CSV table of C-alpha atoms and ligand atoms in Angstrom, one decimal:
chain,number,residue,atom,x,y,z
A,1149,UNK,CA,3.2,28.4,2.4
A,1150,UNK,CA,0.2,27.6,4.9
A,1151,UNK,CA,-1.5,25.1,3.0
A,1152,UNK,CA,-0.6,22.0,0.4
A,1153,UNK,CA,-2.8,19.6,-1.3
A,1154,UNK,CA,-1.3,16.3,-1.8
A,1155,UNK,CA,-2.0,12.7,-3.5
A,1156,UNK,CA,-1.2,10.1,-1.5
A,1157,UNK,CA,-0.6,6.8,-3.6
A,1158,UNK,CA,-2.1,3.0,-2.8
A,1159,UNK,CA,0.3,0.6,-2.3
A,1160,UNK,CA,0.6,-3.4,-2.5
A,1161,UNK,CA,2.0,-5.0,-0.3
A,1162,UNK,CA,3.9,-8.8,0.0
A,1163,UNK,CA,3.9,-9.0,-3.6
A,1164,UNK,CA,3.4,-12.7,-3.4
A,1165,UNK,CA,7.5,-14.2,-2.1
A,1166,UNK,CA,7.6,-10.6,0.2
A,1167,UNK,CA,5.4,-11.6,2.5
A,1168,UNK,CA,5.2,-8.3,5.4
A,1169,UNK,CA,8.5,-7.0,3.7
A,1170,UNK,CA,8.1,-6.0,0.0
A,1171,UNK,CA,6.1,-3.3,-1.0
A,1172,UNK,CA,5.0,-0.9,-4.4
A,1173,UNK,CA,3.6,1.8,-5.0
A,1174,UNK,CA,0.7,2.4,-7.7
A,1175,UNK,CA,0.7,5.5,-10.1
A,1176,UNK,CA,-3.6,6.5,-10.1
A,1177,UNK,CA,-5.4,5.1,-7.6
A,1178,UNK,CA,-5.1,6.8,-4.2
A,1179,UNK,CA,-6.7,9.7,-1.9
A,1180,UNK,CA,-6.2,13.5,-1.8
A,1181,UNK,CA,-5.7,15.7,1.5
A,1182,UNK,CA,-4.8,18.9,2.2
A,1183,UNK,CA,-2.5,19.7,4.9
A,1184,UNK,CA,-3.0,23.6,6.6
A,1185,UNK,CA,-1.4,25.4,9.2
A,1186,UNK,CA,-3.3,26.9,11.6
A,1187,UNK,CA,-2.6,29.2,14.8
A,1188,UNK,CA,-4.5,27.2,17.3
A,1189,UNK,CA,-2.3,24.9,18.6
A,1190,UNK,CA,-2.5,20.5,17.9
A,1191,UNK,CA,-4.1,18.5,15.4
A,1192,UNK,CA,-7.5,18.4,14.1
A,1193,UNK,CA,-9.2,16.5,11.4
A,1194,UNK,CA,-12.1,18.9,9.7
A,1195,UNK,CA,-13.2,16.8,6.5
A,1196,UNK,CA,-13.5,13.5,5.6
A,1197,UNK,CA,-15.2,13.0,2.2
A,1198,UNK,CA,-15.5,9.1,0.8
A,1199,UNK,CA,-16.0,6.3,3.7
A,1200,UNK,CA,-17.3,6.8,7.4
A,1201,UNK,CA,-13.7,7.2,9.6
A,1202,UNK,CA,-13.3,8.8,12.9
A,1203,UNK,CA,-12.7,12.2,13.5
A,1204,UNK,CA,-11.0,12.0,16.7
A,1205,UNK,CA,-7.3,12.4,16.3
A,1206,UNK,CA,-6.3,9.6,18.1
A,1207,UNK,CA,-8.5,6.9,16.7
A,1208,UNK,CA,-7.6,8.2,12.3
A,1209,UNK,CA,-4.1,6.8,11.2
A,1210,UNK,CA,-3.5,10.0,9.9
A,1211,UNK,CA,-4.3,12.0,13.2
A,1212,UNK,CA,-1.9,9.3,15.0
A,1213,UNK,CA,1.0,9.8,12.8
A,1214,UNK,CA,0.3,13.5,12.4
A,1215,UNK,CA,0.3,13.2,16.1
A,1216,UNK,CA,3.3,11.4,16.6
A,1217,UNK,CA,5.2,14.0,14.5
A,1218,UNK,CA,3.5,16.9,16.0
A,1219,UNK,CA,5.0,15.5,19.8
A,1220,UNK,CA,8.4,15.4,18.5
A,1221,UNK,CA,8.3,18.9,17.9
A,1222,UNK,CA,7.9,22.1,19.7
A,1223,UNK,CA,5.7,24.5,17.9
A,1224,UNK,CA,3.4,27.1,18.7
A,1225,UNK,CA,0.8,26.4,16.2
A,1226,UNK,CA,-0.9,23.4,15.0
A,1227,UNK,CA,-2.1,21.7,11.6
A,1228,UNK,CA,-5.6,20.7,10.2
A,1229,UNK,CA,-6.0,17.8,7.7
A,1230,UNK,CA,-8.7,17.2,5.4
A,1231,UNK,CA,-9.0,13.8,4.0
A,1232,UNK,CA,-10.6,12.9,0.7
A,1233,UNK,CA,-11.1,9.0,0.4
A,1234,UNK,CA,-10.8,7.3,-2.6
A,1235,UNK,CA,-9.1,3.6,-1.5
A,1236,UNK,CA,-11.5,2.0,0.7
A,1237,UNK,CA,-11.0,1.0,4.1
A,1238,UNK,CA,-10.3,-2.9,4.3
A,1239,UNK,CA,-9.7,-3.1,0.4
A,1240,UNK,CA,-6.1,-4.1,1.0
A,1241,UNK,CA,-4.4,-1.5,-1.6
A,1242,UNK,CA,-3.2,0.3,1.9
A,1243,UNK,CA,-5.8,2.9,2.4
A,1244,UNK,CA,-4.6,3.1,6.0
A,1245,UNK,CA,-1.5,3.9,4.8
A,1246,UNK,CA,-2.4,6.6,2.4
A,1247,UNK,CA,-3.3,8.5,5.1
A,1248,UNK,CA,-1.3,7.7,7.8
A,1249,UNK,CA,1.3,9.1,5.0
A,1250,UNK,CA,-0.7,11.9,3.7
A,1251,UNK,CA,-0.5,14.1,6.7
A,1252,UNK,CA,3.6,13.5,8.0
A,1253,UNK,CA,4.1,14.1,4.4
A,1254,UNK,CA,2.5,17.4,4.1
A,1255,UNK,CA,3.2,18.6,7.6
A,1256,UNK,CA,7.3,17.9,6.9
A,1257,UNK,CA,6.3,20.0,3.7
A,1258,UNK,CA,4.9,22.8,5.1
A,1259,UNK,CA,7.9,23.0,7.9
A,1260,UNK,CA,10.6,23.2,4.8
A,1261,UNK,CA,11.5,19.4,5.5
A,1262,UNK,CA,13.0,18.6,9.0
A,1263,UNK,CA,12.7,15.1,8.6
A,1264,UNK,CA,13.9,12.6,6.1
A,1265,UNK,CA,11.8,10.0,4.1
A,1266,UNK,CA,12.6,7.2,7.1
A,1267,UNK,CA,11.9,9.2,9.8
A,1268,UNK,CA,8.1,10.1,8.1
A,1269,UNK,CA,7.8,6.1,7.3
A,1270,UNK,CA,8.4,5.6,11.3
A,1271,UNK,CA,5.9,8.2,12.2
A,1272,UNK,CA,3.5,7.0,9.7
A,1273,UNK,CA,3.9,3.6,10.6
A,1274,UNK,CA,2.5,4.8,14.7
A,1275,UNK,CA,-1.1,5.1,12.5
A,1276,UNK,CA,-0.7,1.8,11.0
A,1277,UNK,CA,0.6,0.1,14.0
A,1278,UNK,CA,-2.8,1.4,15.7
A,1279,UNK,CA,-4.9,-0.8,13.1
A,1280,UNK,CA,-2.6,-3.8,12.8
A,1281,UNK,CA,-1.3,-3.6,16.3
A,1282,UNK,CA,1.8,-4.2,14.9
A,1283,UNK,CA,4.8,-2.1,13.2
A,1284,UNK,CA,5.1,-2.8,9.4
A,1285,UNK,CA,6.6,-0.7,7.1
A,1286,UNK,CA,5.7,-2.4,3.4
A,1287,UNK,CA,2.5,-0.6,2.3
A,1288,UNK,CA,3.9,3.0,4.4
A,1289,UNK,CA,7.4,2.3,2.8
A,1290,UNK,CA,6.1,2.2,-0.9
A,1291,UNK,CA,3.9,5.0,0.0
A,1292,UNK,CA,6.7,7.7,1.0
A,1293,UNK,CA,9.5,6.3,-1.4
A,1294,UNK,CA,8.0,5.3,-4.0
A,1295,UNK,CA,8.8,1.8,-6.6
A,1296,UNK,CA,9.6,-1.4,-5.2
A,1297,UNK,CA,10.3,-1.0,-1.5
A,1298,UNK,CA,12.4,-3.9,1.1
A,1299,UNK,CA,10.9,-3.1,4.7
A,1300,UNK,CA,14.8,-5.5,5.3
A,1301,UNK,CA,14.1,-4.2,9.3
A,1302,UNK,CA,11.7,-2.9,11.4
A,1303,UNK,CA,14.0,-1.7,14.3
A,1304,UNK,CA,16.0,-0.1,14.0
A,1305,UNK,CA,14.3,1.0,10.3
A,1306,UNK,CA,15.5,-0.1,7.5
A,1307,UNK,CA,13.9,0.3,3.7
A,1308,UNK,CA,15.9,-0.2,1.0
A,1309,UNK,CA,14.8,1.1,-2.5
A,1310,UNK,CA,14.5,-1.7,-5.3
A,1311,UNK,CA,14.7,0.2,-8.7
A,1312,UNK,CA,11.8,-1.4,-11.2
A,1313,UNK,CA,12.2,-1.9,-15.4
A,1314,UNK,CA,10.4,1.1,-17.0
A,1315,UNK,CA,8.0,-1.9,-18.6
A,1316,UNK,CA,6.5,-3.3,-15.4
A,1317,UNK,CA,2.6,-2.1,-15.3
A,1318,UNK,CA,0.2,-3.4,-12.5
A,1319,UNK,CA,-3.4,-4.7,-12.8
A,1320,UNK,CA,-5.2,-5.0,-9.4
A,1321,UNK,CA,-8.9,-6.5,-9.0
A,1322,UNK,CA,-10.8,-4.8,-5.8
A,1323,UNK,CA,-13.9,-6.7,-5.2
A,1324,UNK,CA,-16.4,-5.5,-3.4
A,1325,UNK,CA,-16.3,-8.1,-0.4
A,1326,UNK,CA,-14.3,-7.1,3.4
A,1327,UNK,CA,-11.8,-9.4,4.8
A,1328,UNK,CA,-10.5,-8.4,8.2
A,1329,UNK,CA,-6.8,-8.4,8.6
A,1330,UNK,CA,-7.2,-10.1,11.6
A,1331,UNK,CA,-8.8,-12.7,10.1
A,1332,UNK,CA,-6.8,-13.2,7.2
A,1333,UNK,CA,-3.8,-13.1,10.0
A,1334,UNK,CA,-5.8,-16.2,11.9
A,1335,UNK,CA,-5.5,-18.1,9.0
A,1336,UNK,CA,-1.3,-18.1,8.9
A,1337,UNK,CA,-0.1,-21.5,10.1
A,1338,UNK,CA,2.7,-20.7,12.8
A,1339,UNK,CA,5.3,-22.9,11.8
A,1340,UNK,CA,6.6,-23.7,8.0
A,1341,UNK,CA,8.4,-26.6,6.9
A,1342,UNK,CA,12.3,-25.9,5.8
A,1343,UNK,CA,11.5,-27.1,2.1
A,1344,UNK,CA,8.7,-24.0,1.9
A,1345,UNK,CA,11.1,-21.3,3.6
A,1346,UNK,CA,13.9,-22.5,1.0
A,1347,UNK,CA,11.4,-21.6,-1.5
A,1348,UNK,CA,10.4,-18.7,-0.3
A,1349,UNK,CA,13.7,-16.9,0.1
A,1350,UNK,CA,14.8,-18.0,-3.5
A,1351,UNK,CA,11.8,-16.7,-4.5
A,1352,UNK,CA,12.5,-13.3,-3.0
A,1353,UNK,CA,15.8,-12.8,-3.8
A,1354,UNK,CA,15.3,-13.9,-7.3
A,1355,UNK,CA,12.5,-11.0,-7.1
A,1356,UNK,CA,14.9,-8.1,-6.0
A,1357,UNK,CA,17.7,-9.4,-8.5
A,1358,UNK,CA,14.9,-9.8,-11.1
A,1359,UNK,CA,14.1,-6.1,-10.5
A,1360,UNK,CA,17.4,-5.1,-10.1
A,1361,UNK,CA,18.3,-6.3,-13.5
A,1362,UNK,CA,15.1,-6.2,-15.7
A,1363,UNK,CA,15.0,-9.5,-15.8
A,1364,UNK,CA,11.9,-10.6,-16.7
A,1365,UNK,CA,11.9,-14.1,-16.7
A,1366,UNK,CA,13.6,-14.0,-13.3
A,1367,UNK,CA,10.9,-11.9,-12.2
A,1368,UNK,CA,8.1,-14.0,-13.3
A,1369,UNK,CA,9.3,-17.4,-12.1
A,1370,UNK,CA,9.9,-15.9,-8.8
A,1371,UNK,CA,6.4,-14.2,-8.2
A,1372,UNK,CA,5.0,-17.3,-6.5
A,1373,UNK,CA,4.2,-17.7,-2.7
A,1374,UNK,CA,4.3,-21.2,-1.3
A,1375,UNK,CA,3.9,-19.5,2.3
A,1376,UNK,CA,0.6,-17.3,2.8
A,1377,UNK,CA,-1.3,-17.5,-0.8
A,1378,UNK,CA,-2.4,-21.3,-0.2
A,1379,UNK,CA,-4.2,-20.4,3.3
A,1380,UNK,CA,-5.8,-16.7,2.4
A,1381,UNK,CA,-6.6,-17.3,-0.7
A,1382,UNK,CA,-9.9,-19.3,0.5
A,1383,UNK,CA,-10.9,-16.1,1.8
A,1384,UNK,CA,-11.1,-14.6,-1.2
A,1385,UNK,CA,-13.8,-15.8,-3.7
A,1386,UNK,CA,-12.6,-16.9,-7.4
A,1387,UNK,CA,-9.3,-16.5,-6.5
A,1388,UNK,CA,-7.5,-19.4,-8.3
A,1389,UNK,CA,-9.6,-18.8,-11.2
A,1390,UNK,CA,-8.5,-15.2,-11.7
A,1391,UNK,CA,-5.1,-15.8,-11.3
A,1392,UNK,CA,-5.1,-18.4,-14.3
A,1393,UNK,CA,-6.9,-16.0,-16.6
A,1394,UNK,CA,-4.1,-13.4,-15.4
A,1395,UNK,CA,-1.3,-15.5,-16.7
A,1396,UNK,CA,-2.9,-16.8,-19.6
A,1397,UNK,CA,-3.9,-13.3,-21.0
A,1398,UNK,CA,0.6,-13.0,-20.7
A,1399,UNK,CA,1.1,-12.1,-16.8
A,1400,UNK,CA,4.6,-12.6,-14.8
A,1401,UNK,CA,2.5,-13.4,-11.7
A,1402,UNK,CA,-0.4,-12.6,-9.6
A,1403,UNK,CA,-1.2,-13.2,-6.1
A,1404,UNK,CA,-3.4,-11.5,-3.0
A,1405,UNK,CA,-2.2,-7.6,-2.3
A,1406,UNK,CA,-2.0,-7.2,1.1
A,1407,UNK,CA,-4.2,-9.4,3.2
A,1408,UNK,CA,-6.8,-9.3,0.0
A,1409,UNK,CA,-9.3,-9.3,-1.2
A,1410,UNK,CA,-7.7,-7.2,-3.8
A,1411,UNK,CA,-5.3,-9.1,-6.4
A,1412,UNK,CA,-2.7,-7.5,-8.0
A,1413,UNK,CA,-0.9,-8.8,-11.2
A,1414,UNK,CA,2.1,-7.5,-12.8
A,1415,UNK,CA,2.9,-7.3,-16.4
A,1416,UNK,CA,5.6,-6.3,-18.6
A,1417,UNK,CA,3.9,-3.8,-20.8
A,1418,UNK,CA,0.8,-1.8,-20.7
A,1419,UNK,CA,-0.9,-3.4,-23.6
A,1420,UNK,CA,-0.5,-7.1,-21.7
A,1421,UNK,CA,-1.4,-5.2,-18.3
A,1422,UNK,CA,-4.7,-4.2,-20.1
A,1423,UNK,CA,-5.3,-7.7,-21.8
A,1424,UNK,CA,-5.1,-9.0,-18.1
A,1425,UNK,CA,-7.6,-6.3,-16.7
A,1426,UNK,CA,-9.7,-7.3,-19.8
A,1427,UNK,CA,-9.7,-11.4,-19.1
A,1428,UNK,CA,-9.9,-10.5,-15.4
A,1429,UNK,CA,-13.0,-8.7,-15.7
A,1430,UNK,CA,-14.8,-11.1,-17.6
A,1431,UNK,CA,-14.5,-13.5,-15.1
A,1432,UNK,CA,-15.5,-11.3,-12.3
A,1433,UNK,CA,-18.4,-9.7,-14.3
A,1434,UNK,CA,-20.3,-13.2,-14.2
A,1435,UNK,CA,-19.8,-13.4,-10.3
A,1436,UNK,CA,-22.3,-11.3,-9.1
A,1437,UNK,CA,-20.2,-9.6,-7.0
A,1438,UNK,CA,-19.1,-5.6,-7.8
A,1439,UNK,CA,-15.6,-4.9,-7.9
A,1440,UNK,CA,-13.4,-1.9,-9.2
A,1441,UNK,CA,-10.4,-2.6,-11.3
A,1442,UNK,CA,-7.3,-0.7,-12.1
A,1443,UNK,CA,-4.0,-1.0,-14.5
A,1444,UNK,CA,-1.5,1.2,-13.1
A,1445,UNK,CA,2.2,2.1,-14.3
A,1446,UNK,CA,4.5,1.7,-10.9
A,1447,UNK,CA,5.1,4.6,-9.2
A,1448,UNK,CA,8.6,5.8,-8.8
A,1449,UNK,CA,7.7,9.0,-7.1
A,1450,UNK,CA,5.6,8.1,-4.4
A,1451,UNK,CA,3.6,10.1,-2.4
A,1452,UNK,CA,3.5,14.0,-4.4
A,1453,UNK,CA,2.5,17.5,-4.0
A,1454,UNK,CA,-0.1,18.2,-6.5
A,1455,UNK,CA,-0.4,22.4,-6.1
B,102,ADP,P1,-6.1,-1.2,4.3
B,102,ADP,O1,-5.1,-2.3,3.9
B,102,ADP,O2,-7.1,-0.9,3.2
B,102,ADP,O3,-5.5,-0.1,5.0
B,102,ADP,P2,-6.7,-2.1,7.0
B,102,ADP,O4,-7.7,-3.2,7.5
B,102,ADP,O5,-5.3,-2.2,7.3
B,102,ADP,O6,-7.0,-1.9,5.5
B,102,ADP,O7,-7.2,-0.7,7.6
B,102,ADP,C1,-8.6,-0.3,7.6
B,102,ADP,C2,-9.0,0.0,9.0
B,102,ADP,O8,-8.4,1.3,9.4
B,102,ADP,C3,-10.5,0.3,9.0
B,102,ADP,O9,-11.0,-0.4,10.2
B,102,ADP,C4,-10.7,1.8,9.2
B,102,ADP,O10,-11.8,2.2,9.9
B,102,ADP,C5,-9.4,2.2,10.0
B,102,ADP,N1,-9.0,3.6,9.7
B,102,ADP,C6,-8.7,4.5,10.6
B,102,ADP,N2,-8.4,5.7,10.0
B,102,ADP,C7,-8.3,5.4,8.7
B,102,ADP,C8,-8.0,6.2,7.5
B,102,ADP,N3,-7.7,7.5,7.6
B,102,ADP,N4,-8.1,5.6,6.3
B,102,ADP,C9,-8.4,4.3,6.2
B,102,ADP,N5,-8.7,3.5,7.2
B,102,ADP,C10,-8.7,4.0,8.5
């Protein structure tokens, strides 16, 4: 095999309690590549359909990770990827990921596996690490395993797998409005007080035992975020009035994914998760401002081959 096609998933990350270490993956909503071998030796990027990115290797997550892999092997030919963007840059669904992802993914493919699903996350996460100048593993981690990820460390790597009820459907909200990371980081107060923290890690580990058990009362009373939701979500607009409609229409919870502006809300069933998109949208519609909006089963798989 020379070539593959691949999907490579968005991803949410924090998931309100998880703040930098939780992490899932969504079902239909991410980008195609195609991964090829080629004789001439290194790594070259010749297409990118979608959104403006750089060509040069070194400045595209997915040429840094590809890169990163490439250097800890010895081979005498090289790989060319071809990205097709459909998660836009800055949207918070981890489109940086999806790439960075996308080409460790299919390279590992199309060299019969020498590496396992941590050691791609850790190359993947060079291309991330590039963006956010910092290592974090909880949009890359969803994207490789799949389902509800726990980025627990970042060195030495460890992401443990947090199985999800069958039931659990997401709705996520994209509007059409950029928030730099950066910016959303400048916002984080340095210091929290002891009675927030205690909150927090209740929260969070009433999330992973909520998940564990299909519990979904658990799950819902935990999927609030005391920590980073009060300061970001000024950043992004209608936020607090979304997030009602959400769990009036029969949410668990809803909150920022990633560093926003998307908002993700999770719901048992598909038929609630579609009642949510529906109450969502009519609030957004009367905005003014465009937005995209998705209801997405979890993903268990992950990232996939898709010829
Ligand atoms: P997201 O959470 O959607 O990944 P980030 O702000 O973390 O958003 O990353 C987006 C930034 O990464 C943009 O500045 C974009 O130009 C840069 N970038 C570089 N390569 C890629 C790529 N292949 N896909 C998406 N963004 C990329």
């Amino acid at each position: 095999m020379n070539e593959i096609k691949i999907f490579s998933p968005g991803t949410v990350a924090n998931v309100s309690c998880g703040f930098d270490v939780m992490g899932f993956c969504l079902d239909n909503v991410g980008d195609e590549m195609v991964i090829r071998k080629i004789d001439q030796k290194g790594i070259r990027i010749s297409k990118i359909e979608g959104f403006d990115l750089p060509y040069e290797v070194d400045k595209n997550v997915a040429g840094i990770s590809a890169l990163a892999m490439y250097e800890a092997l010895n081979l005498d030919f090289g790989f060319e990827i071809e990205i097709y963007k459909k998660i836009k840059p800055g949207s918070g669904i981890g489109s940086s990921a999806a790439s960075a992802v996308g080409s460790v993914f299919g390279m590992n493919e199309l060299l019969n596996r020498p590496f396992n699903k941590t050691e791609l996350t850790e190359f993947a996460m060079k291309g991330e690490a590039f963006i956010s100048k910092s290592e974090h593993a909880d949009n890359i981690g969803p994207a490789i395993f799949g389902g509800f990820i726990l980025a627990k460390s970042v060195s030495p790597l460890q992401i443990l797998e947090i199985p999800s009820p069958i039931d659990l459907y997401a709705t996520i909200i994209h509007p059409q409005i950029e928030i730099k990371t950066a910016d959303a980081r400048a916002l984080l107060p340095k210091e929290v007080s002891l009675q927030d923290a205690i909150k927090q890690w209740a929260n969070l580990g009433g999330l992973v035992h909520g998940l564990h058990t299909g519990d979904y009362e658990v799950i819902k009373s935990s999927l609030q975020d005391v920590i980073v939701e009060p300061h970001r979500s000024k950043l992004i607009p209608h936020f607090n009035h979304v997030k009602k409609a959400a769990l009036n229409a029969g949410a668990l919870g809803s909150g920022i994914s990633g560093s926003g502006p998307s908002i993700f809300s999770l719901s048992k069933g598909q038929e609630t998760a579609l009642n949510v998109k529906d109450a969502i949208e009519k609030i957004y519609s009367k905005t003014g401002i465009d937005f995209d909006i998705h209801v997405s089963k979890i993903n268990t798989q992950g990232i996939k081959i898709l010829n």
